[in-house]
PDB file of C-alpha atoms in Angstrom:
ATOM      1  CA  UNK A   2      -0.106  -0.168  -0.002  1.00 39.00           C
ATOM      2  CA  UNK A   3       1.282   3.346  -1.102  1.00 47.00           C
ATOM      3  CA  UNK A   4       1.410   6.555   1.633  1.00 42.00           C
ATOM      4  CA  UNK A   5      -1.694   7.774  -0.809  1.00 42.00           C
ATOM      5  CA  UNK A   6      -3.439   4.448  -0.603  1.00 47.00           C
ATOM      6  CA  UNK A   7      -2.601   4.475   3.382  1.00 46.00           C
ATOM      7  CA  UNK A   8      -4.873   5.645   5.962  1.00 47.00           C
ATOM      8  CA  UNK A   9      -3.948   9.515   5.742  1.00 64.00           C
ATOM      9  CA  UNK A  10      -7.212  10.469   5.978  1.00 89.00           C
ATOM     10  CA  UNK A  11      -7.601  10.828   1.656  1.00 92.00           C
ATOM     11  CA  UNK A  12     -10.773   9.806   1.235  1.00 94.00           C
ATOM     12  CA  UNK A  13     -12.161  11.822   4.032  1.00 97.00           C
ATOM     13  CA  UNK A  14     -11.046  14.723   2.647  1.00 98.00           C
ATOM     14  CA  UNK A  15     -12.021  14.271  -0.788  1.00 98.00           C
ATOM     15  CA  UNK A  16     -15.507  13.222   0.390  1.00 97.00           C
ATOM     16  CA  UNK A  17     -15.678  16.449   2.798  1.00 98.00           C
ATOM     17  CA  UNK A  18     -14.404  18.679  -0.090  1.00 98.00           C
ATOM     18  CA  UNK A  19     -17.462  17.171  -1.917  1.00 98.00           C
ATOM     19  CA  UNK A  20     -19.816  18.042   0.749  1.00 98.00           C
ATOM     20  CA  UNK A  21     -18.795  21.239   1.514  1.00 98.00           C
ATOM     21  CA  UNK A  22     -18.225  22.515  -2.641  1.00 98.00           C
ATOM     22  CA  UNK A  23     -21.945  20.914  -3.351  1.00 98.00           C
ATOM     23  CA  UNK A  24     -23.681  22.913  -0.173  1.00 98.00           C
ATOM     24  CA  UNK A  25     -21.798  26.299  -1.947  1.00 98.00           C
ATOM     25  CA  UNK A  26     -22.583  25.148  -5.381  1.00 98.00           C
ATOM     26  CA  UNK A  27     -26.283  24.774  -3.835  1.00 98.00           C
ATOM     27  CA  UNK A  28     -26.471  27.967  -2.399  1.00 98.00           C
ATOM     28  CA  UNK A  29     -25.417  29.794  -5.459  1.00 98.00           C
ATOM     29  CA  UNK A  30     -27.954  27.788  -7.724  1.00 98.00           C
ATOM     30  CA  UNK A  31     -30.729  28.391  -5.157  1.00 98.00           C
ATOM     31  CA  UNK A  32     -30.176  32.183  -5.716  1.00 98.00           C
ATOM     32  CA  UNK A  33     -30.264  31.875  -9.685  1.00 98.00           C
ATOM     33  CA  UNK A  34     -33.061  29.494  -9.935  1.00 98.00           C
ATOM     34  CA  UNK A  35     -35.403  31.001  -6.997  1.00 98.00           C
ATOM     35  CA  UNK A  36     -34.234  33.585  -4.810  1.00 98.00           C
ATOM     36  CA  UNK A  37     -33.374  36.193  -7.692  1.00 98.00           C
ATOM     37  CA  UNK A  38     -36.313  35.317  -9.952  1.00 98.00           C
ATOM     38  CA  UNK A  39     -38.727  35.872  -7.028  1.00 98.00           C
ATOM     39  CA  UNK A  40     -37.060  39.186  -5.952  1.00 98.00           C
ATOM     40  CA  UNK A  41     -37.136  40.305  -9.429  1.00 98.00           C
ATOM     41  CA  UNK A  42     -41.065  40.520  -9.071  1.00 98.00           C
ATOM     42  CA  UNK A  43     -40.444  42.988  -6.292  1.00 98.00           C
ATOM     43  CA  UNK A  44     -40.275  46.863  -6.302  1.00 98.00           C
ATOM     44  CA  UNK A  45     -36.622  48.320  -5.577  1.00 98.00           C
ATOM     45  CA  UNK A  46     -37.793  48.992  -1.617  1.00 97.00           C
ATOM     46  CA  UNK A  47     -38.373  45.371  -0.837  1.00 98.00           C
ATOM     47  CA  UNK A  48     -35.231  43.935  -3.236  1.00 98.00           C
ATOM     48  CA  UNK A  49     -32.605  46.327  -1.853  1.00 98.00           C
ATOM     49  CA  UNK A  50     -34.049  45.471   1.797  1.00 98.00           C
ATOM     50  CA  UNK A  51     -33.920  41.961   1.360  1.00 98.00           C
ATOM     51  CA  UNK A  52     -30.653  41.723  -0.501  1.00 98.00           C
ATOM     52  CA  UNK A  53     -29.476  43.722   2.556  1.00 98.00           C
ATOM     53  CA  UNK A  54     -30.495  41.346   4.934  1.00 98.00           C
ATOM     54  CA  UNK A  55     -29.356  38.395   2.974  1.00 98.00           C
ATOM     55  CA  UNK A  56     -25.977  39.899   2.426  1.00 97.00           C
ATOM     56  CA  UNK A  57     -25.644  40.266   6.456  1.00 97.00           C
ATOM     57  CA  UNK A  58     -27.176  37.033   7.598  1.00 98.00           C
ATOM     58  CA  UNK A  59     -24.900  34.969   5.130  1.00 97.00           C
ATOM     59  CA  UNK A  60     -21.987  35.855   6.958  1.00 96.00           C
ATOM     60  CA  UNK A  61     -22.172  33.429   9.480  1.00 97.00           C
ATOM     61  CA  UNK A  62     -20.002  30.490  10.446  1.00 97.00           C
ATOM     62  CA  UNK A  63     -22.355  27.703   8.963  1.00 96.00           C
ATOM     63  CA  UNK A  64     -22.289  29.299   5.248  1.00 97.00           C
ATOM     64  CA  UNK A  65     -18.121  30.424   5.859  1.00 97.00           C
ATOM     65  CA  UNK A  66     -17.372  26.596   6.534  1.00 97.00           C
ATOM     66  CA  UNK A  67     -18.730  25.514   3.551  1.00 97.00           C
ATOM     67  CA  UNK A  68     -17.600  28.311   1.203  1.00 98.00           C
ATOM     68  CA  UNK A  69     -14.301  28.687   2.678  1.00 98.00           C
ATOM     69  CA  UNK A  70     -14.023  24.950   3.278  1.00 98.00           C
ATOM     70  CA  UNK A  71     -14.595  24.009  -0.123  1.00 98.00           C
ATOM     71  CA  UNK A  72     -11.903  26.159  -1.323  1.00 98.00           C
ATOM     72  CA  UNK A  73      -9.251  24.492   1.610  1.00 98.00           C
ATOM     73  CA  UNK A  74     -10.429  21.005   1.467  1.00 98.00           C
ATOM     74  CA  UNK A  75     -10.369  20.569  -1.887  1.00 98.00           C
ATOM     75  CA  UNK A  76      -6.574  22.290  -1.950  1.00 98.00           C
ATOM     76  CA  UNK A  77      -5.827  19.382   0.563  1.00 98.00           C
ATOM     77  CA  UNK A  78      -7.111  16.829  -1.590  1.00 98.00           C
ATOM     78  CA  UNK A  79      -5.704  18.197  -4.660  1.00 97.00           C
ATOM     79  CA  UNK A  80      -2.287  17.938  -2.819  1.00 97.00           C
ATOM     80  CA  UNK A  81      -3.054  14.621  -1.221  1.00 96.00           C
ATOM     81  CA  UNK A  82      -4.058  13.216  -4.652  1.00 96.00           C
ATOM     82  CA  UNK A  83      -0.509  13.764  -6.414  1.00 95.00           C
ATOM     83  CA  UNK A  84       0.453  10.858  -8.353  1.00 94.00           C
ATOM     84  CA  UNK A  85      -2.836   8.968  -8.417  1.00 95.00           C
ATOM     85  CA  UNK A  86      -5.038   8.313 -11.398  1.00 94.00           C
ATOM     86  CA  UNK A  87      -8.141  10.671 -10.080  1.00 97.00           C
ATOM     87  CA  UNK A  88      -5.586  13.874  -9.268  1.00 97.00           C
ATOM     88  CA  UNK A  89      -6.268  15.747 -12.593  1.00 98.00           C
ATOM     89  CA  UNK A  90     -10.062  15.492 -11.660  1.00 98.00           C
ATOM     90  CA  UNK A  91      -9.188  16.983  -7.960  1.00 98.00           C
ATOM     91  CA  UNK A  92      -7.312  19.507  -9.490  1.00 98.00           C
ATOM     92  CA  UNK A  93      -9.894  20.685 -11.878  1.00 98.00           C
ATOM     93  CA  UNK A  94     -12.356  20.735  -9.010  1.00 98.00           C
ATOM     94  CA  UNK A  95     -10.040  22.834  -7.245  1.00 98.00           C
ATOM     95  CA  UNK A  96      -9.188  25.232 -10.025  1.00 98.00           C
ATOM     96  CA  UNK A  97     -13.064  25.562 -10.847  1.00 98.00           C
ATOM     97  CA  UNK A  98     -14.012  26.593  -7.380  1.00 98.00           C
ATOM     98  CA  UNK A  99     -11.143  28.882  -6.955  1.00 98.00           C
ATOM     99  CA  UNK A 100     -12.482  30.863  -9.918  1.00 98.00           C
ATOM    100  CA  UNK A 101     -15.903  30.641  -8.145  1.00 98.00           C
ATOM    101  CA  UNK A 102     -14.229  32.248  -5.189  1.00 98.00           C
ATOM    102  CA  UNK A 103     -12.741  34.676  -6.826  1.00 98.00           C
ATOM    103  CA  UNK A 104     -15.405  35.885  -8.738  1.00 98.00           C
ATOM    104  CA  UNK A 105     -17.515  35.667  -5.484  1.00 98.00           C
ATOM    105  CA  UNK A 106     -14.410  38.226  -3.975  1.00 98.00           C
ATOM    106  CA  UNK A 107     -13.884  40.086  -7.362  1.00 98.00           C
ATOM    107  CA  UNK A 108     -17.679  40.718  -8.044  1.00 98.00           C
ATOM    108  CA  UNK A 109     -20.505  39.635  -5.767  1.00 98.00           C
ATOM    109  CA  UNK A 110     -19.022  40.806  -2.579  1.00 98.00           C
ATOM    110  CA  UNK A 111     -18.041  44.557  -3.878  1.00 98.00           C
ATOM    111  CA  UNK A 112     -21.730  44.719  -5.375  1.00 98.00           C
ATOM    112  CA  UNK A 113     -22.792  44.054  -2.009  1.00 98.00           C
ATOM    113  CA  UNK A 114     -21.227  46.543  -0.386  1.00 97.00           C
ATOM    114  CA  UNK A 115     -22.193  49.403  -3.109  1.00 97.00           C
ATOM    115  CA  UNK A 116     -25.934  47.837  -2.260  1.00 97.00           C
ATOM    116  CA  UNK A 117     -25.229  48.589   1.640  1.00 96.00           C
ATOM    117  CA  UNK A 118     -23.628  51.919   1.006  1.00 95.00           C
ATOM    118  CA  UNK A 119     -26.380  53.609  -1.744  1.00 93.00           C
ATOM    119  CA  UNK A 120     -28.870  55.743  -0.262  1.00 95.00           C
ATOM    120  CA  UNK A 121     -31.489  55.731  -3.201  1.00 97.00           C
ATOM    121  CA  UNK A 122     -33.404  52.138  -3.662  1.00 97.00           C
ATOM    122  CA  UNK A 123     -33.861  52.322  -7.348  1.00 97.00           C
ATOM    123  CA  UNK A 124     -30.305  53.415  -8.054  1.00 96.00           C
ATOM    124  CA  UNK A 125     -29.294  50.705  -5.715  1.00 96.00           C
ATOM    125  CA  UNK A 126     -30.746  48.357  -7.918  1.00 98.00           C
ATOM    126  CA  UNK A 127     -29.907  49.305 -11.258  1.00 97.00           C
ATOM    127  CA  UNK A 128     -26.119  49.106 -10.362  1.00 96.00           C
ATOM    128  CA  UNK A 129     -26.772  46.073  -8.366  1.00 98.00           C
ATOM    129  CA  UNK A 130     -29.106  43.395  -9.960  1.00 98.00           C
ATOM    130  CA  UNK A 131     -27.942  42.595 -13.402  1.00 98.00           C
ATOM    131  CA  UNK A 132     -24.558  42.396 -12.517  1.00 98.00           C
ATOM    132  CA  UNK A 133     -24.887  40.181  -9.421  1.00 98.00           C
ATOM    133  CA  UNK A 134     -27.255  37.688 -10.971  1.00 98.00           C
ATOM    134  CA  UNK A 135     -24.652  37.446 -13.909  1.00 98.00           C
ATOM    135  CA  UNK A 136     -21.910  36.704 -11.794  1.00 98.00           C
ATOM    136  CA  UNK A 137     -23.659  34.734  -9.463  1.00 98.00           C
ATOM    137  CA  UNK A 138     -24.522  32.075 -12.503  1.00 98.00           C
ATOM    138  CA  UNK A 139     -20.823  31.821 -13.092  1.00 98.00           C
ATOM    139  CA  UNK A 140     -20.081  31.133  -9.974  1.00 98.00           C
ATOM    140  CA  UNK A 141     -22.992  28.498  -9.784  1.00 98.00           C
ATOM    141  CA  UNK A 142     -21.546  27.040 -12.786  1.00 98.00           C
ATOM    142  CA  UNK A 143     -17.783  26.691 -11.601  1.00 98.00           C
ATOM    143  CA  UNK A 144     -18.762  25.379  -8.539  1.00 98.00           C
ATOM    144  CA  UNK A 145     -21.166  22.879 -10.162  1.00 98.00           C
ATOM    145  CA  UNK A 146     -18.564  21.592 -12.748  1.00 98.00           C
ATOM    146  CA  UNK A 147     -16.259  21.479  -9.371  1.00 98.00           C
ATOM    147  CA  UNK A 148     -18.542  19.261  -7.388  1.00 98.00           C
ATOM    148  CA  UNK A 149     -19.017  17.121 -10.572  1.00 98.00           C
ATOM    149  CA  UNK A 150     -14.934  16.756 -11.023  1.00 98.00           C
ATOM    150  CA  UNK A 151     -14.856  16.112  -7.581  1.00 98.00           C
ATOM    151  CA  UNK A 152     -17.791  13.176  -7.664  1.00 98.00           C
ATOM    152  CA  UNK A 153     -15.511  11.622 -10.208  1.00 98.00           C
ATOM    153  CA  UNK A 154     -12.320  11.715  -8.433  1.00 97.00           C
ATOM    154  CA  UNK A 155     -14.312   9.933  -5.827  1.00 97.00           C
ATOM    155  CA  UNK A 156     -15.400   7.245  -7.846  1.00 96.00           C
ATOM    156  CA  UNK A 157     -12.201   6.986  -9.101  1.00 96.00           C
ATOM    157  CA  UNK A 158     -10.639   6.856  -5.793  1.00 96.00           C
ATOM    158  CA  UNK A 159     -12.744   3.870  -5.076  1.00 92.00           C
ATOM    159  CA  UNK A 160     -11.458   2.031  -7.889  1.00 85.00           C
ATOM    160  CA  UNK A 161      -7.983   2.829  -7.064  1.00 84.00           C
ATOM    161  CA  UNK A 162      -8.557   2.036  -3.263  1.00 81.00           C
ATOM    162  CA  UNK A 163      -9.637  -1.521  -4.567  1.00 80.00           C
ATOM    163  CA  UNK A 164      -6.747  -2.226  -6.874  1.00 77.00           C
ATOM    164  CA  UNK A 165      -8.550  -0.886  -9.799  1.00 63.00           C
ATOM    165  CA  UNK A 166      -6.773   0.787 -12.708  1.00 53.00           C
ATOM    166  CA  UNK A 167      -8.683   3.790 -12.184  1.00 49.00           C
TER     167      UNK A 167
END
């Protein structure tokens, strides 16, 4: 049994990364499919107030555990997978989620901050909604691709552990 096949927790880390990334992707997906389309039906005041409230309450340890945990755990899983037949899938997931994380930090969070600091509800919404929705779809897509890659890596990891070629 090689070091990467040993009891170093590789499977647990890979599984935890998959769950964490799945949770983060799910949040972005729900925003794209339900929350933002529902808010699009509301007037400017309701839209801005609800988004401000969401942006406030989402900053909590439970969300951060999955949002940042996906990045960290996938990075650890990528390091642990070096020299294995499934490593490319883990690395692809790591890159996809790192890009989703970057989109969040570079686009969605600054838009959230601008929304919080604008007094005119109509102007706030005009500067926020289309850009935020677009970038959210990008990060939803990237993180979903990442989850798919991690699922494929888990399948290959299982075959690798059983002695298959992967």
